[in-house]
C-alpha cells in the first residue's frame, strides 16, 4: 500500500472537527505518542491517553484549516489553524504539527509546536 | 543555561547564507543527524557528513527568509524560504524544518520536509 500523508492529515483535521475524542484517537496507533505543545512537559502515550487529550475540547465547537503542508515518506509537517469556541470564549491557535504514520496509515507520533504567542482570542 | 531556539534558528539561517559548509556543520553536534528531504532515503550522520551536504551549495549564492517559527523546549519547527542561484539557474524552495538542540545549543537533528511541488524556478 502506498501511503498518502496529505490525505491522512486532511482526514485528521476533519475528524478533529466532526468526530468524538474516540474517533480522533482511533486514527492513532495503539502505542502512539502525542506531545502538544512540544516542550510542555507532558507526552500522552497510547490510544486511551490520547482520547483523554481530545476529550478536553469535547464540548467545544471546533474548526480547522490547513495552511501549509509538507510531506515525505511516512511523515508530514503542516501549519494549520484551529479555532475553538467554548461559550463566550473563542480562541484561534496556529501550530506547526509533525506526524509520523505506520504502514497502515495510523498516526504513530504527533508533535504540535506552538506557544502563547501563536494563540489569540477572537 | 536557558536555550533560545528562535535565536539558534536565526543563526542557522544566517550561517547558511554567509558561512562555509564547515561553518554550518559546526552548528551541529558531533553525532547529529540531518535528513533533507525527509523520505528521500538518505540520513547524513555526523558533522563531517553534514559538512558534505552543505558543500553542495558552496559555489551558489544563497539567501534565506524565515516565514513562520514555532518553538518548544529544545526544539523548533519553522517554515522558511531558501533561494539558490547557480549560474543562470535560480530556484526557491519553501521547506518546513524541525530541529532539536542539545543543552549547548548545538543542533542534534534536522529534518527538512519538502517535495518537488515546494520548489520553483525563478
Short mmCIF file of C-alpha atoms in Angstrom, two decimals:
data_model
loop_
_atom_site.label_atom_id
_atom_site.label_comp_id
_atom_site.label_asym_id
_atom_site.label_seq_id
_atom_site.Cartn_x
_atom_site.Cartn_y
_atom_site.Cartn_z
CA UNK A 1 0.00 0.00 0.00
CA UNK A 2 1.31 3.41 -0.91
CA UNK A 3 0.75 5.93 1.82
CA UNK A 4 -0.75 9.37 1.16
CA UNK A 5 0.23 11.54 4.14
CA UNK A 6 -1.67 14.52 2.66
CA UNK A 7 -4.94 12.58 2.73
CA UNK A 8 -4.23 11.31 6.25
CA UNK A 9 -3.59 14.84 7.51
CA UNK A 10 -6.83 16.11 5.98
CA UNK A 11 -8.75 13.18 7.49
CA UNK A 12 -7.25 14.05 10.86
CA UNK A 13 -8.23 17.73 10.60
CA UNK A 14 -11.76 16.75 9.52
CA UNK A 15 -12.13 14.24 12.34
CA UNK A 16 -10.98 16.82 14.90
CA UNK A 17 -13.92 18.95 13.73
CA UNK A 18 -16.67 16.39 13.36
CA UNK A 19 -15.63 13.32 15.35
CA UNK A 20 -15.64 12.36 19.01
CA UNK A 21 -12.45 12.14 21.06
CA UNK A 22 -12.58 8.38 20.47
CA UNK A 23 -12.91 8.93 16.72
CA UNK A 24 -9.77 11.05 16.70
CA UNK A 25 -7.91 8.61 18.95
CA UNK A 26 -8.86 5.80 16.55
CA UNK A 27 -6.70 7.49 13.89
CA UNK A 28 -3.70 6.82 16.14
CA UNK A 29 -1.80 3.56 16.54
CA UNK A 30 -2.43 1.70 19.81
CA UNK A 31 1.02 2.68 21.17
CA UNK A 32 1.20 6.15 19.60
CA UNK A 33 2.61 9.21 21.33
CA UNK A 34 1.24 12.75 21.36
CA UNK A 35 3.07 15.87 22.57
CA UNK A 36 1.04 19.09 22.41
CA UNK A 37 2.58 21.55 22.96
CA UNK A 38 6.15 20.36 22.43
CA UNK A 39 8.18 21.32 25.49
CA UNK A 40 5.06 21.43 27.64
CA UNK A 41 6.40 18.59 29.73
CA UNK A 42 3.71 16.02 29.01
CA UNK A 43 3.68 13.23 26.43
CA UNK A 44 0.45 11.26 26.08
CA UNK A 45 1.22 7.61 25.36
CA UNK A 46 -1.31 5.17 23.95
CA UNK A 47 -4.72 5.50 22.35
CA UNK A 48 -6.58 5.77 25.65
CA UNK A 49 -4.46 8.65 26.94
CA UNK A 50 -4.77 10.29 23.54
CA UNK A 51 -8.58 10.05 23.68
CA UNK A 52 -8.35 11.82 27.05
CA UNK A 53 -6.40 14.64 25.46
CA UNK A 54 -9.00 15.22 22.74
CA UNK A 55 -11.84 14.95 25.26
CA UNK A 56 -10.72 18.35 26.60
CA UNK A 57 -12.47 20.03 23.67
CA UNK A 58 -15.39 17.59 23.50
CA UNK A 59 -17.90 20.29 24.45
CA UNK A 60 -16.40 22.97 22.23
CA UNK A 61 -17.18 23.97 18.70
CA UNK A 62 -14.03 23.40 16.67
CA UNK A 63 -12.95 24.34 13.18
CA UNK A 64 -9.65 23.62 11.45
CA UNK A 65 -7.93 24.97 8.38
CA UNK A 66 -4.83 23.55 6.72
CA UNK A 67 -2.45 26.39 5.91
CA UNK A 68 0.74 24.69 4.67
CA UNK A 69 1.60 21.03 4.16
CA UNK A 70 4.90 19.29 3.50
CA UNK A 71 5.15 15.52 3.24
CA UNK A 72 7.90 12.97 2.83
CA UNK A 73 7.88 9.21 3.21
CA UNK A 74 5.56 8.28 6.07
CA UNK A 75 5.73 11.74 7.59
CA UNK A 76 4.04 15.10 7.34
CA UNK A 77 4.75 18.58 8.69
CA UNK A 78 1.98 21.13 8.43
CA UNK A 79 0.86 24.52 9.64
CA UNK A 80 -2.82 24.82 10.40
CA UNK A 81 -5.28 26.95 12.30
CA UNK A 82 -7.67 25.60 14.90
CA UNK A 83 -10.49 27.71 16.27
CA UNK A 84 -12.15 26.58 19.48
CA UNK A 85 -15.37 28.14 20.74
CA UNK A 86 -16.48 27.36 24.29
CA UNK A 87 -19.35 29.51 25.48
CA UNK A 88 -18.36 33.15 25.04
CA UNK A 89 -14.69 32.31 24.55
CA UNK A 90 -13.29 31.87 21.08
CA UNK A 91 -9.59 31.26 20.52
CA UNK A 92 -7.52 30.59 17.45
CA UNK A 93 -4.18 28.77 17.57
CA UNK A 94 -1.80 28.28 14.66
CA UNK A 95 0.55 25.37 15.41
CA UNK A 96 3.03 23.57 13.22
CA UNK A 97 2.48 19.84 13.65
CA UNK A 98 4.64 16.88 12.72
CA UNK A 99 3.09 13.46 12.26
CA UNK A 100 4.54 10.03 11.61
CA UNK A 101 2.40 7.23 10.20
CA UNK A 102 2.78 3.46 10.15
CA UNK A 103 2.19 1.43 7.00
CA UNK A 104 -1.49 1.01 7.99
CA UNK A 105 -1.89 4.79 7.88
CA UNK A 106 -2.24 5.13 11.65
CA UNK A 107 -0.56 8.09 13.37
CA UNK A 108 2.36 6.76 15.41
CA UNK A 109 3.50 10.12 16.75
CA UNK A 110 2.19 13.67 16.75
CA UNK A 111 4.06 16.71 17.93
CA UNK A 112 2.46 20.15 17.98
CA UNK A 113 4.75 23.17 18.09
CA UNK A 114 3.12 26.35 19.37
CA UNK A 115 3.28 28.76 22.25
CA UNK A 116 1.21 31.52 23.85
CA UNK A 117 2.23 33.95 21.10
CA UNK A 118 0.62 31.66 18.48
CA UNK A 119 -2.76 31.84 20.21
CA UNK A 120 -5.18 34.71 20.01
CA UNK A 121 -8.57 35.44 21.48
CA UNK A 122 -11.15 36.30 18.84
CA UNK B 1 21.69 27.97 30.56
CA UNK B 2 18.31 28.74 29.13
CA UNK B 3 18.05 27.86 25.48
CA UNK B 4 16.61 30.24 22.89
CA UNK B 5 15.61 28.09 19.89
CA UNK B 6 14.45 31.19 17.99
CA UNK B 7 17.93 32.72 18.16
CA UNK B 8 19.53 29.40 17.20
CA UNK B 9 17.28 29.06 14.16
CA UNK B 10 18.10 32.59 13.01
CA UNK B 11 21.82 31.94 13.50
CA UNK B 12 21.46 28.81 11.39
CA UNK B 13 19.66 30.65 8.55
CA UNK B 14 22.28 33.41 8.64
CA UNK B 15 25.17 30.94 8.60
CA UNK B 16 23.66 29.08 5.63
CA UNK B 17 23.83 32.41 3.77
CA UNK B 18 27.22 33.74 4.82
CA UNK B 19 29.22 30.82 6.18
CA UNK B 20 31.14 27.93 4.66
CA UNK B 21 29.88 24.36 4.73
CA UNK B 22 32.16 23.82 7.73
CA UNK B 23 30.70 26.86 9.47
CA UNK B 24 27.19 25.44 9.09
CA UNK B 25 28.32 21.96 10.15
CA UNK B 26 29.91 23.50 13.26
CA UNK B 27 26.40 24.47 14.44
CA UNK B 28 25.61 20.75 14.64
CA UNK B 29 26.58 18.34 17.40
CA UNK B 30 29.36 15.89 16.53
CA UNK B 31 26.90 12.97 16.25
CA UNK B 32 23.98 14.94 14.78
CA UNK B 33 21.67 13.66 12.06
CA UNK B 34 20.33 15.50 9.03
CA UNK B 35 17.53 14.33 6.74
CA UNK B 36 16.76 16.63 3.80
CA UNK B 37 14.34 15.93 2.26
CA UNK B 38 12.51 13.68 4.72
CA UNK B 39 11.64 10.46 2.92
CA UNK B 40 14.44 10.96 0.44
CA UNK B 41 16.11 7.81 1.67
CA UNK B 42 19.32 9.35 2.99
CA UNK B 43 20.21 10.44 6.52
CA UNK B 44 23.53 12.23 6.98
CA UNK B 45 25.10 11.22 10.27
CA UNK B 46 27.87 13.19 11.97
CA UNK B 47 29.37 16.61 11.47
CA UNK B 48 31.65 15.54 8.62
CA UNK B 49 28.83 14.05 6.55
CA UNK B 50 26.76 17.13 7.32
CA UNK B 51 29.54 19.41 6.03
CA UNK B 52 29.48 17.35 2.84
CA UNK B 53 25.76 18.00 2.48
CA UNK B 54 26.16 21.78 2.77
CA UNK B 55 29.17 21.73 0.42
CA UNK B 56 26.69 21.01 -2.40
CA UNK B 57 25.74 24.69 -2.46
CA UNK B 58 29.23 26.02 -1.68
CA UNK B 59 29.52 27.70 -5.08
CA UNK B 60 25.99 29.06 -5.12
CA UNK B 61 24.58 32.36 -3.98
CA UNK B 62 22.11 31.63 -1.22
CA UNK B 63 19.53 33.68 0.60
CA UNK B 64 17.13 32.59 3.33
CA UNK B 65 13.99 34.04 4.84
CA UNK B 66 12.23 32.84 7.97
CA UNK B 67 8.49 32.66 7.28
CA UNK B 68 6.99 31.03 10.39
CA UNK B 69 8.58 29.83 13.60
CA UNK B 70 7.24 27.70 16.44
CA UNK B 71 9.40 26.67 19.37
CA UNK B 72 9.03 24.47 22.42
CA UNK B 73 11.61 23.18 24.88
CA UNK B 74 14.80 22.37 22.99
CA UNK B 75 13.01 22.14 19.65
CA UNK B 76 11.89 24.34 16.81
CA UNK B 77 9.65 23.89 13.77
CA UNK B 78 9.79 26.57 11.11
CA UNK B 79 8.81 27.36 7.56
CA UNK B 80 11.37 29.27 5.56
CA UNK B 81 12.35 30.09 2.01
CA UNK B 82 15.77 29.39 0.56
CA UNK B 83 16.80 30.84 -2.79
CA UNK B 84 19.79 29.29 -4.51
CA UNK B 85 21.41 30.90 -7.53
CA UNK B 86 23.95 28.86 -9.51
CA UNK B 87 24.93 30.47 -12.79
CA UNK B 88 21.77 31.16 -14.75
CA UNK B 89 19.66 28.92 -12.55
CA UNK B 90 17.73 30.36 -9.66
CA UNK B 91 15.44 28.21 -7.55
CA UNK B 92 13.36 28.88 -4.47
CA UNK B 93 12.31 26.13 -2.06
CA UNK B 94 9.97 26.54 0.91
CA UNK B 95 10.54 23.68 3.38
CA UNK B 96 9.24 23.14 6.87
CA UNK B 97 12.16 22.17 9.07
CA UNK B 98 12.27 20.61 12.50
CA UNK B 99 15.37 20.99 14.68
CA UNK B 100 16.35 19.57 18.03
CA UNK B 101 19.09 21.18 20.10
CA UNK B 102 21.24 19.93 22.97
CA UNK B 103 21.83 21.99 26.09
CA UNK B 104 24.93 23.53 24.48
CA UNK B 105 22.71 24.91 21.69
CA UNK B 106 24.10 22.54 19.06
CA UNK B 107 21.68 21.06 16.53
CA UNK B 108 21.29 17.35 17.29
CA UNK B 109 18.84 16.60 14.48
CA UNK B 110 17.45 18.43 11.50
CA UNK B 111 14.64 17.23 9.29
CA UNK B 112 13.54 19.17 6.22
CA UNK B 113 10.07 18.45 4.83
CA UNK B 114 9.60 19.47 1.21
CA UNK B 115 8.97 17.98 -2.20
CA UNK B 116 9.15 18.95 -5.86
CA UNK B 117 5.91 20.94 -5.58
CA UNK B 118 7.53 23.20 -2.94
CA UNK B 119 10.33 24.19 -5.32
CA UNK B 120 10.04 26.70 -8.11
CA UNK B 121 12.39 28.05 -10.73
CA UNK B 122 12.62 31.83 -10.67
#
